[in-house]
Tab-separated table of C-alpha atoms in Angstrom:
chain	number	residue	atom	x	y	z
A	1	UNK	CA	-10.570	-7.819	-47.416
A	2	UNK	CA	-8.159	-10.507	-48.941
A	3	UNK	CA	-7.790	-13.719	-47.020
A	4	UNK	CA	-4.555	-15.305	-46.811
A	5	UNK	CA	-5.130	-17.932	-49.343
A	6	UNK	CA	-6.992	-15.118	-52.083
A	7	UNK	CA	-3.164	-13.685	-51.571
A	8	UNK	CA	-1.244	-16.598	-51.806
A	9	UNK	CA	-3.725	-17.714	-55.214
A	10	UNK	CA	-2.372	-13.762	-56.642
A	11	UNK	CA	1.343	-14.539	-55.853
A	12	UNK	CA	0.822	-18.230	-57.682
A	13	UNK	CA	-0.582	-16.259	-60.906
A	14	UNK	CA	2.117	-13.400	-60.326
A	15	UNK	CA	5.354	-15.891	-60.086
A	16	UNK	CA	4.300	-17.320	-63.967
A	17	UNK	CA	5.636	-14.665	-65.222
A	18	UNK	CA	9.072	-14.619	-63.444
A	19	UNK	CA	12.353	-16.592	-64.360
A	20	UNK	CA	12.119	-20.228	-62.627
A	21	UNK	CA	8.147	-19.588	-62.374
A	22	UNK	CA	8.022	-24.144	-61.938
A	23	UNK	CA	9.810	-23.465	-58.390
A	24	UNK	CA	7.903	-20.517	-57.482
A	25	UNK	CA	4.556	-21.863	-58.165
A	26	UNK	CA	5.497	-25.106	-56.343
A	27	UNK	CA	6.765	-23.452	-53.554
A	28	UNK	CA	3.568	-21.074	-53.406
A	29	UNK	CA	1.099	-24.235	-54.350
A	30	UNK	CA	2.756	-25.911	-51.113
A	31	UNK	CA	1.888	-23.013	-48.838
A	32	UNK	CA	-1.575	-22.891	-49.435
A	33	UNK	CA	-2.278	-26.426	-49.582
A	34	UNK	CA	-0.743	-26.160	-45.716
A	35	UNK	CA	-2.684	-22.939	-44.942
A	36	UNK	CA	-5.419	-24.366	-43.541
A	37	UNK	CA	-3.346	-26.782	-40.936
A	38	UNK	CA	-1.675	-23.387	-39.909
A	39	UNK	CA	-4.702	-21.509	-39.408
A	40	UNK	CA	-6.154	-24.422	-37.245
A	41	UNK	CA	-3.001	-24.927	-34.822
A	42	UNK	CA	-3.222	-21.007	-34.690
A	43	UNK	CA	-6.872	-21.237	-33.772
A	44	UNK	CA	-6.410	-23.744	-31.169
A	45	UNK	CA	-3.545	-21.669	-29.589
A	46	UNK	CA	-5.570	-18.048	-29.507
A	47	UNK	CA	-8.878	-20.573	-28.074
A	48	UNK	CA	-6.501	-22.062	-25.377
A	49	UNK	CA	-5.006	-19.057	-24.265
A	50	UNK	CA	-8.084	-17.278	-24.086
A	51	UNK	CA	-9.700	-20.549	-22.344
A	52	UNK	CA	-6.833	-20.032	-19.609
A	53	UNK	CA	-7.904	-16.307	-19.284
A	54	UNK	CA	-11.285	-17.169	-18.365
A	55	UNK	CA	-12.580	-16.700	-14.996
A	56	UNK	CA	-14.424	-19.042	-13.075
A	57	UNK	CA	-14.874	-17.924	-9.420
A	58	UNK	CA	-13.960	-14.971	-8.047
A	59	UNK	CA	-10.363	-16.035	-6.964
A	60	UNK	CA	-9.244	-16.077	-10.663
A	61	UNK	CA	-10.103	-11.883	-9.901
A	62	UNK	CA	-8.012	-11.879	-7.416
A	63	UNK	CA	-10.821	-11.097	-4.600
A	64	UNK	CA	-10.076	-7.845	-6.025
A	65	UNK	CA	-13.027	-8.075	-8.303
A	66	UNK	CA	-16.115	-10.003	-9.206
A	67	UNK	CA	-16.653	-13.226	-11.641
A	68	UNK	CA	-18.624	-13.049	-14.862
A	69	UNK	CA	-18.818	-16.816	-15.279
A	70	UNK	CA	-20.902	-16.264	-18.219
A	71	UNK	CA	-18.501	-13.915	-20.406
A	72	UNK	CA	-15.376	-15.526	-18.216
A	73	UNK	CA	-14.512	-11.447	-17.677
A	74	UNK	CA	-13.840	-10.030	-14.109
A	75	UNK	CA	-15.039	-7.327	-13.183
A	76	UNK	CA	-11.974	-5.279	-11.158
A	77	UNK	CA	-12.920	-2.781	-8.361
A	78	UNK	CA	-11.851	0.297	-8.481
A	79	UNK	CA	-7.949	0.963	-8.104
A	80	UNK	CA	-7.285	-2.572	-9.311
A	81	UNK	CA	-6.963	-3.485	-13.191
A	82	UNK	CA	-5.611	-6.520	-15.290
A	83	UNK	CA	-7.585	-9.612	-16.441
A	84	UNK	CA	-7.032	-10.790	-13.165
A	85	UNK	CA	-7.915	-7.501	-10.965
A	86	UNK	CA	-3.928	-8.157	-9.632
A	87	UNK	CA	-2.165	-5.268	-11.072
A	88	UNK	CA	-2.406	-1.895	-8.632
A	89	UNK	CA	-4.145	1.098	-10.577
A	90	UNK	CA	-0.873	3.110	-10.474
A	91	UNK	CA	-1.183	6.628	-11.834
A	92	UNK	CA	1.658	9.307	-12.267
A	93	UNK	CA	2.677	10.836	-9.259
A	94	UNK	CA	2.685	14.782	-8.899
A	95	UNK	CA	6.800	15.288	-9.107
A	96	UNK	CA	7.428	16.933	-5.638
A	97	UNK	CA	4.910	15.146	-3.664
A	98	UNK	CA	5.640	12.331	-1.006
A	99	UNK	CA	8.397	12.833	1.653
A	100	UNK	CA	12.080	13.700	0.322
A	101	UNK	CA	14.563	15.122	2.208
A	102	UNK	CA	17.562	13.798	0.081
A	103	UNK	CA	19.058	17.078	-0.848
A	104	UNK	CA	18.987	17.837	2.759
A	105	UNK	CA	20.936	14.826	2.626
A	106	UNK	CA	18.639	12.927	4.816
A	107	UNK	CA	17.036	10.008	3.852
A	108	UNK	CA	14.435	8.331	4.938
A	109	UNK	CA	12.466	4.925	4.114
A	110	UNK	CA	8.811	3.981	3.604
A	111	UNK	CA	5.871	5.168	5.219
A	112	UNK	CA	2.039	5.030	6.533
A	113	UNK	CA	-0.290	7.892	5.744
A	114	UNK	CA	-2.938	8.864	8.543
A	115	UNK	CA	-5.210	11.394	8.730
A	116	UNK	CA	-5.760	13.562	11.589
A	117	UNK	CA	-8.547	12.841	13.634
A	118	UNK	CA	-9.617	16.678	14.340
A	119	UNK	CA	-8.408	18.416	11.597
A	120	UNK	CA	-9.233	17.103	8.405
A	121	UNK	CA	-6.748	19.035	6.572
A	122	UNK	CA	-4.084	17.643	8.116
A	123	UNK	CA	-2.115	14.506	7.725
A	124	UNK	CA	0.566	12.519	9.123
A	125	UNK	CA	3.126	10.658	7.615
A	126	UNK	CA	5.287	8.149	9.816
A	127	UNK	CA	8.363	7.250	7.958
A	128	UNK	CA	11.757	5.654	9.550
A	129	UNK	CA	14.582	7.991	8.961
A	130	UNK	CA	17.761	7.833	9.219
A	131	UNK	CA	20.650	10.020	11.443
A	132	UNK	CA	23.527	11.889	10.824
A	133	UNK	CA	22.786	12.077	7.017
A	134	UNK	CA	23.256	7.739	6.617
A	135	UNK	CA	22.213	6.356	3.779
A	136	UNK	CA	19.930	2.889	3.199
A	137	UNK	CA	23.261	0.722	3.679
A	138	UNK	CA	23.310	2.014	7.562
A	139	UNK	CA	19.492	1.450	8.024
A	140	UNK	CA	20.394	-0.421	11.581
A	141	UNK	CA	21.620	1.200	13.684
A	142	UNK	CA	20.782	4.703	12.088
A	143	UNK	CA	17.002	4.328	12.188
A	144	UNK	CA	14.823	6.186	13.570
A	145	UNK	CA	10.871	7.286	13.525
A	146	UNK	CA	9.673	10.733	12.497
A	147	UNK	CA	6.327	12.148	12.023
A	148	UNK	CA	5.693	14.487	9.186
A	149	UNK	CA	3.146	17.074	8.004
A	150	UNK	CA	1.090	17.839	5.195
A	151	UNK	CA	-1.888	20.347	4.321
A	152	UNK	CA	-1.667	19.687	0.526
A	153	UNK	CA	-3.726	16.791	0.634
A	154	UNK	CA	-2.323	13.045	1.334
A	155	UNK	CA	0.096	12.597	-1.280
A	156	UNK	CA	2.300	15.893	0.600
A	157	UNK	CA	4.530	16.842	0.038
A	158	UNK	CA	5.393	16.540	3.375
A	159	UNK	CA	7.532	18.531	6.422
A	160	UNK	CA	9.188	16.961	8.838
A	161	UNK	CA	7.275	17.839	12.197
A	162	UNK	CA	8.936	16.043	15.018
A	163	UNK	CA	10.615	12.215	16.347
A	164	UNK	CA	8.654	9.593	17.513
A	165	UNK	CA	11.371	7.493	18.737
A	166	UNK	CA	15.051	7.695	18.856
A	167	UNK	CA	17.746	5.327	16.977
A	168	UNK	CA	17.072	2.509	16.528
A	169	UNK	CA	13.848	2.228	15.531
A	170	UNK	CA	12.427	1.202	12.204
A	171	UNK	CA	9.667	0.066	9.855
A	172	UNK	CA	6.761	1.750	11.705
A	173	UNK	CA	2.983	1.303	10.544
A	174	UNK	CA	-0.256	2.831	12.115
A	175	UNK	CA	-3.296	1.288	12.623
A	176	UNK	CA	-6.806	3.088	14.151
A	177	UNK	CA	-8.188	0.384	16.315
A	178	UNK	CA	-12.456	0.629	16.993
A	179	UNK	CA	-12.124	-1.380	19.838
A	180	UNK	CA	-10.119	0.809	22.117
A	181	UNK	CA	-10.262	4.261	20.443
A	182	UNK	CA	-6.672	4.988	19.717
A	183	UNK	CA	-4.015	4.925	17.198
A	184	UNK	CA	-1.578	2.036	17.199
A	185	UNK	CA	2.213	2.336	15.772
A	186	UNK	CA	3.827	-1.382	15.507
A	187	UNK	CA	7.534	-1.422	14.780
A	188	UNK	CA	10.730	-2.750	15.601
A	189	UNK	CA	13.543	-1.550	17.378
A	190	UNK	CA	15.429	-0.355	21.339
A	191	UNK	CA	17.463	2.167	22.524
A	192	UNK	CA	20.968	2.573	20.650
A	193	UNK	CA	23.570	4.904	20.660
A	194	UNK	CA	25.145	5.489	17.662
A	195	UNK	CA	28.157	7.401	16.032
A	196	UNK	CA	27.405	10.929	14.864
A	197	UNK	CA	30.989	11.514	13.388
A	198	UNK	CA	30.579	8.636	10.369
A	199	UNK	CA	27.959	6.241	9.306
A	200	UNK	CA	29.373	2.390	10.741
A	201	UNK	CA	27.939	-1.015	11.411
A	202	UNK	CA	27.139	-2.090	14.784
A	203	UNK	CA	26.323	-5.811	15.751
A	204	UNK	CA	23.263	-5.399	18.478
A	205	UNK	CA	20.372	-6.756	19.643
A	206	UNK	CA	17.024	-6.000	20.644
A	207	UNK	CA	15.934	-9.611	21.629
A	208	UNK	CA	15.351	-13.130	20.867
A	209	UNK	CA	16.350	-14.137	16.890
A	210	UNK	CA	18.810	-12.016	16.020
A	211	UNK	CA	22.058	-10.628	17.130
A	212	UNK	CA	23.184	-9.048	14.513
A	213	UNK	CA	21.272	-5.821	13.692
A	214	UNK	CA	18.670	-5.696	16.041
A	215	UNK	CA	15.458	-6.193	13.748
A	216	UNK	CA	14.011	-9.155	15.993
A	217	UNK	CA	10.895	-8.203	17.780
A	218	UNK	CA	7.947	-6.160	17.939
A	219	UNK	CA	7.618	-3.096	19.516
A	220	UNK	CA	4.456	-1.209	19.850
A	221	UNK	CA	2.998	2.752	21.010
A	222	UNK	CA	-0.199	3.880	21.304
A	223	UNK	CA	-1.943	7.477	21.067
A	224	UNK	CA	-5.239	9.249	20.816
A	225	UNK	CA	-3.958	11.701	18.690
A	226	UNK	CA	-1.078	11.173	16.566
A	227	UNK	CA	1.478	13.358	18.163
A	228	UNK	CA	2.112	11.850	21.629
A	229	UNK	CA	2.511	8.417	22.218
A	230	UNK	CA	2.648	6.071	24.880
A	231	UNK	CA	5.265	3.491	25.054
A	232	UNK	CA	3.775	-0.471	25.696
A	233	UNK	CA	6.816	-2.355	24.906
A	234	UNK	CA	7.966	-5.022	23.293
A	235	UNK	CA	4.854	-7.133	22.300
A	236	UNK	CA	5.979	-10.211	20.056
A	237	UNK	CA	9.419	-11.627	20.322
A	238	UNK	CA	11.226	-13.873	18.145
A	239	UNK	CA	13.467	-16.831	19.728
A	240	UNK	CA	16.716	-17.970	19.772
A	241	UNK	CA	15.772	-21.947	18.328
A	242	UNK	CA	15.640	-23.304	14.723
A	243	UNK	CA	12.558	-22.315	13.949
A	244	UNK	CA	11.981	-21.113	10.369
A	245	UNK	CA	10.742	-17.476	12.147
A	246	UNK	CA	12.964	-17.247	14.910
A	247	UNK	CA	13.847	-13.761	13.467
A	248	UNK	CA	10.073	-11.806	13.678
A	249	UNK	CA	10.234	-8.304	11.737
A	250	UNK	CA	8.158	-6.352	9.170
A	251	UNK	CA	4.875	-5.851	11.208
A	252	UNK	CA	1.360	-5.062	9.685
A	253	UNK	CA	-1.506	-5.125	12.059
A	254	UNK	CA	-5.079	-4.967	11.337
A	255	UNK	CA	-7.992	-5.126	14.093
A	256	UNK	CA	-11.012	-7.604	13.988
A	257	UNK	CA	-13.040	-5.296	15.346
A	258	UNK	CA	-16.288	-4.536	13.316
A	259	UNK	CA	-19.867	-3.007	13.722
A	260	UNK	CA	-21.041	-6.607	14.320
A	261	UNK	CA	-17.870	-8.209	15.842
A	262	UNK	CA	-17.145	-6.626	19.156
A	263	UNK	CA	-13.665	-7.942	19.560
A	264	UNK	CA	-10.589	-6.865	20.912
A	265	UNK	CA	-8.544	-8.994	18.987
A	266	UNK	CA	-5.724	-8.101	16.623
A	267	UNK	CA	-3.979	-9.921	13.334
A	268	UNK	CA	-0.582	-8.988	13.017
A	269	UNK	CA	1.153	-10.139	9.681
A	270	UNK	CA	4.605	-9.949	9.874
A	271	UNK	CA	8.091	-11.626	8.177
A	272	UNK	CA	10.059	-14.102	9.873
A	273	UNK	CA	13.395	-15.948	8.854
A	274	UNK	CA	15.810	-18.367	10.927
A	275	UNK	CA	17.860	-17.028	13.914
A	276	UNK	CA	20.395	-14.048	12.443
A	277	UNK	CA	18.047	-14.227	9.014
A	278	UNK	CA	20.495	-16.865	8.043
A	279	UNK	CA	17.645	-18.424	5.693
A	280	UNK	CA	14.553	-17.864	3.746
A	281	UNK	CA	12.280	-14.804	4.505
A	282	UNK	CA	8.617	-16.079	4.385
A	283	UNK	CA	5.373	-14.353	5.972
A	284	UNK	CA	2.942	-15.564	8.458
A	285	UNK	CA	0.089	-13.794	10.722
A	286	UNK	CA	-0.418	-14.111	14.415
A	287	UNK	CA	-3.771	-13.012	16.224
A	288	UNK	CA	-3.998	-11.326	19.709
A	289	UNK	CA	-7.535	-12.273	21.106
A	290	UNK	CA	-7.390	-10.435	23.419
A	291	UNK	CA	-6.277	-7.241	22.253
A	292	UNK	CA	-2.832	-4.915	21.395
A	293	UNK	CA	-0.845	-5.699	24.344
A	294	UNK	CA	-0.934	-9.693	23.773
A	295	UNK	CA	0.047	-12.146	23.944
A	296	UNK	CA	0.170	-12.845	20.182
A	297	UNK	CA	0.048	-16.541	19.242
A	298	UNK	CA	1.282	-17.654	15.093
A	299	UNK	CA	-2.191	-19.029	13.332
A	300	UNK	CA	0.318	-21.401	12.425
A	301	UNK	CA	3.123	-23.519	12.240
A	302	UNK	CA	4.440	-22.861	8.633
A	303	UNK	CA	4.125	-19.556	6.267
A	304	UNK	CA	1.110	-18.671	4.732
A	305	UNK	CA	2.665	-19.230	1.335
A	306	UNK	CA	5.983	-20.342	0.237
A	307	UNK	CA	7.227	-17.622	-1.673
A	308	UNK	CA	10.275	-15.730	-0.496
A	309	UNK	CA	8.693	-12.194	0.555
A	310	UNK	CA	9.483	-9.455	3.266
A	311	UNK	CA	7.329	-6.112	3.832
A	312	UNK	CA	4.111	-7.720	4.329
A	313	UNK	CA	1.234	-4.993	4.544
A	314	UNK	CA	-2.558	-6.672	5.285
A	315	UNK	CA	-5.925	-5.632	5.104
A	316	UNK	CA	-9.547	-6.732	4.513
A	317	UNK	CA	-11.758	-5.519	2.461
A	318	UNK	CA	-15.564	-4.431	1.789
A	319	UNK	CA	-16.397	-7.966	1.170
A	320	UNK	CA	-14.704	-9.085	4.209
A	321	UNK	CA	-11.848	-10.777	2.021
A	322	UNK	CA	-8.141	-10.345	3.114
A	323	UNK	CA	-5.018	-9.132	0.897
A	324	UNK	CA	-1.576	-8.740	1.775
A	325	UNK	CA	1.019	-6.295	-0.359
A	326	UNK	CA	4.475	-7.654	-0.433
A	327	UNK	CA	8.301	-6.872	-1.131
A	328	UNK	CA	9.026	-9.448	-3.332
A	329	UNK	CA	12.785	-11.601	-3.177
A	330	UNK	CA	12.127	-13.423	-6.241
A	331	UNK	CA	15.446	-13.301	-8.513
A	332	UNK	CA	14.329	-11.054	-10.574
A	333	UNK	CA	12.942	-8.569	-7.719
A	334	UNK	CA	14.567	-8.652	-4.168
A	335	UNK	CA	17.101	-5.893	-3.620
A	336	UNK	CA	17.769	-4.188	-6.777
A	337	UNK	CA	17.753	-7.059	-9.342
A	338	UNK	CA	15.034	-6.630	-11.098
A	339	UNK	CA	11.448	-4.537	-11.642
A	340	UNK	CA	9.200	-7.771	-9.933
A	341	UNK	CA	9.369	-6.334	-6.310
A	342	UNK	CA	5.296	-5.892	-5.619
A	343	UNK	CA	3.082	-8.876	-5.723
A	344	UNK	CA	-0.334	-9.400	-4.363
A	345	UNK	CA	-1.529	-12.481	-1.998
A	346	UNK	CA	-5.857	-13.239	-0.969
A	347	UNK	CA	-7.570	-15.137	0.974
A	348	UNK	CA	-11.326	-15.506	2.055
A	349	UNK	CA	-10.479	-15.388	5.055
A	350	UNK	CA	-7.396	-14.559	7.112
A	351	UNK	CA	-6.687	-18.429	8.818
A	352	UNK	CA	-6.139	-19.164	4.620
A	353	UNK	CA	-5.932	-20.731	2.426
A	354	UNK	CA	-4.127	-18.038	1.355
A	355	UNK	CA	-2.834	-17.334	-3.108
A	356	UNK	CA	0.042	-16.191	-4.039
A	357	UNK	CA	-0.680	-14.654	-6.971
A	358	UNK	CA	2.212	-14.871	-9.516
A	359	UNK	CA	0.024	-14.017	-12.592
A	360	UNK	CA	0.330	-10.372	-12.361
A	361	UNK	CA	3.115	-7.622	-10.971
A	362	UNK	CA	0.941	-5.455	-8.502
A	363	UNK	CA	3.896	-2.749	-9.145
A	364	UNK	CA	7.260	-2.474	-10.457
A	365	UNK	CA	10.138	-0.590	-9.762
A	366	UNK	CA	9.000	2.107	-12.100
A	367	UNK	CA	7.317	5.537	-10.725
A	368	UNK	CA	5.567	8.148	-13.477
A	369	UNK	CA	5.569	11.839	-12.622
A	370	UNK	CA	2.486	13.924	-13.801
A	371	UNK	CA	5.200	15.985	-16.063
A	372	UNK	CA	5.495	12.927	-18.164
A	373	UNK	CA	8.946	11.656	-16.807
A	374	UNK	CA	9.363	8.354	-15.078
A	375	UNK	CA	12.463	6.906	-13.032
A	376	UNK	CA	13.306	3.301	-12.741
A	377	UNK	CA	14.501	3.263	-9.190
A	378	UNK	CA	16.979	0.528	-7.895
A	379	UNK	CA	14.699	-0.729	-5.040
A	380	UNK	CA	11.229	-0.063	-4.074
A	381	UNK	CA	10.191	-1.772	-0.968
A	382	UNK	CA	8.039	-1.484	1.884
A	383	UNK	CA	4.254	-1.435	0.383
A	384	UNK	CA	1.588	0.599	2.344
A	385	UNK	CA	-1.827	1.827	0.799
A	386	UNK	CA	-4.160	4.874	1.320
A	387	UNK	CA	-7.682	4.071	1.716
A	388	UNK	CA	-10.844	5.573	0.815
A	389	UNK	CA	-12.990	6.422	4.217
A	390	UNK	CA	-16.068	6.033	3.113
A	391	UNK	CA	-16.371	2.049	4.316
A	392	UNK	CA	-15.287	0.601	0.338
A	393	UNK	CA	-11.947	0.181	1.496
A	394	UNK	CA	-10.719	1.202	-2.053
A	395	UNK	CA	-7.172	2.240	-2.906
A	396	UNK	CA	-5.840	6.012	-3.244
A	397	UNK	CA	-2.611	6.002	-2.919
A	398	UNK	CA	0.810	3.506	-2.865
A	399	UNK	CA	3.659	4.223	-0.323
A	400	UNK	CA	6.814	2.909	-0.752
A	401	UNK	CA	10.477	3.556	-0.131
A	402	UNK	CA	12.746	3.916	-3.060
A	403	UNK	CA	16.196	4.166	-4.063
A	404	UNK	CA	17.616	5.417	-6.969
A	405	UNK	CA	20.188	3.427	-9.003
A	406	UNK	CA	24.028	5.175	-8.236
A	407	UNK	CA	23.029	6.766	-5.198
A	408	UNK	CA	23.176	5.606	-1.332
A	409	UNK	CA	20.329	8.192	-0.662
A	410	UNK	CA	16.497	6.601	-0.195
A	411	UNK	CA	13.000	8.798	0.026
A	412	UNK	CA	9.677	8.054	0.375
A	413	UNK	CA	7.326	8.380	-3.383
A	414	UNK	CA	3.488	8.342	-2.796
A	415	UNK	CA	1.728	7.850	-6.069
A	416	UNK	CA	-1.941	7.665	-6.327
A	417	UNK	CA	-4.389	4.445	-7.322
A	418	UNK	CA	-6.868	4.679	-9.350
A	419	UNK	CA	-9.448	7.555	-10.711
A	420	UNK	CA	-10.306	8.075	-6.987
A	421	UNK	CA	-6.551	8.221	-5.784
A	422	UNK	CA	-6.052	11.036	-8.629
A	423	UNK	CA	-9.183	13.058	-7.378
A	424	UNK	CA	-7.628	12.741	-4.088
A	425	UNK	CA	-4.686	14.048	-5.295
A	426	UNK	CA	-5.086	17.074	-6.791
């Protein structure tokens, strides 16, 4: 193989023979007499940025993934990829799976997968959706939460089946909880009457923070079986003050409750802004001790990072390390200006510190289909994962609500994560 100077030496001999062959050999002579300053600088760039890549503990994985401080390599876990384990697996999505009602023109937003806890071929999807065919724009006061059915497997498609709970009610998430043997749905929301003859804004509350659209406070059911539930109220209420999270929304809970850890207690993640969400929307966690009903008390003061973010969805995993998935608001993200919407945020353990990791996009706005198309939806927001049952707490599948670009209508995509999360669903 020629080198760049053997080449340079062949275009010196070459340019003799041309017109003005003085200037071209001079100009050639020049170039390889600096060669070896290029190649140097070039050297020292490709060894710093590959210096930079290195791992040294497991946070440069992401907690996603384990250290090779001797190669500087990490080692991802399964449905997580990138040299930093940050990136979600994503894989294409079968093209009429997930929860779409759209040409029913219905639309609906986000959801949280569960299985059923007698019949393994069934699962439930718990989405908010919205009445009297409103689009996104009219998410409060149109809201409302539906449970729907699939026995294709968890990526659906999925049937509606029945409501959970009336207008308004929104962003619902389920959690199974060891402690007390039942299913808990956290969400936010109160009774509202709305118009059925046009989609309209309505300025309402449903407590403390916000009196504008009645997304302050924390509302929570419980079942044993994922089809009736049992109303326990408003559990976690924001305030009408100056604090930076007078405004409470967006819950995520998670229970502490393990095989060696006999606990009642709860950690609830959640988003908070200033009263009306006249401000930055940052996330923080609060912990019940002594179980679901309360009370919940912030782990502290200030958010857990400072990054604009909204959708928080938390978990720990089979080291015992925590991770939250978020809706991003960076500029090039938020709502519909850009493809950075999902990013990624670890910690060893849930009181912090916790990363935000800004190295990698955990997803993007773009969804593949298993027919080889792909659409680049306006928004995609509200992050929930699928996991694996078997105690690894690894990644099958992504939930998230999109919306495509030109259209008012929303649905729900579930694509799978990973080699596992395609296994799963076929």
């Amino acid at each position: 193989m020629l080198t760049i100077s053997d080449t340079l030496s062949r275009l010196i001999d070459t340019a003799e023979t041309v017109n003005q062959r003085f200037m071209m050999k001079g100009f050639f002579k020049a170039a390889r007499l600096a060669m070896p300053r290029v190649l140097a600088l070039t050297s020292l760039a490709t060894a710093a940025t590959t210096a930079s890549s290195r791992c040294a503990s497991d946070e440069d994985c992401s907690l996603n993934g384990v250290c090779n401080t001797g190669s500087g390599v990490c080692a991802c876990d399964p449905g997580w990829t990138a040299a930093d384990c940050g990136v979600l697996d994503v894989r294409p999505a079968k093209r009429h799976s997930g929860y779409n009602r759209t040409s029913e023109g219905t639309s609906s937003w986000g959801s949280r997968i569960i299985r059923d806890p007698e019949d393994q071929n069934l699962h439930h999807l718990f989405a908010a959706e919205f009445a009297h065919g409103c689009g996104l724009d009219y998410w409060a006061p149109y809201s409302r939460i539906i449970r729907a059915e699939s026995r294709a497997g968890p990526a659906g498609p999925y049937q509606f089946a029945d409501e959970v709970e009336g207008t308004f009610a929104h962003n619902p998430t389920v959690v199974y909880s060891p402690a007390d043997e039942a299913y808990l749905m956290y969400y936010i929301g109160c009774q509202t009457d709305v118009a059925a003859d046009r989609c309209r804004s309505t300025r309402f509350t449903c407590g403390l923070g916000n009196k504008n659209n009645g997304e302050s406070g924390i509302s929570l059911k419980t079942s044993k079986d994922l089809k009736t539930w049992t109303d326990v109220g408003q559990i976690f209420q924001g305030k009408d003050n100056g604090d930076w999270d007078a405004d409470v929304t967006n819950p995520s809970a998670f229970p502490l409750h393990t095989s060696g850890n006999d606990t009642d207690a709860i950690l609830l993640a959640y988003r908070g802004c200033p009263y009306d969400c006249g401000g930055a929307e940052q996330v923080n966690i609060a912990v019940a001790k002594d179980g679901y009903k309360g009370p919940y008390t912030k782990m502290q003061a200030d958010p857990i990072f400072e990054q604009g973010n909204e959708d928080p969805f938390i978990w720990r995993d089979k080291r015992g390390h925590w991770h939250i998935l978020t809706h991003s608001l960076e500029a090039e993200g938020g709502f519909g200006n850009g493809p950075k919407v999902g990013r990624h945020a670890y910690a060893r353990e849930y009181a912090g510190p916790w990363t935000f990791s800004e190295r990698s996009l955990a997803f993007d706005t773009t969804v593949k289909y298993d027919d080889g198309s792909a659409i680049t939806f306006l928004r995609r927001e509200r992050p929930q994962l699928v996991f694996s049952e078997d105690g690894n707490m690894t990644p099958l599948f992504l939930t998230t609500g999109v919306q495509p670009k030109r259209n008012p209508m929303s649905y729900t995509v579930i694509v799978p994560v990973g080699d596992a999360g395609v296994k799963a669903q076929k």
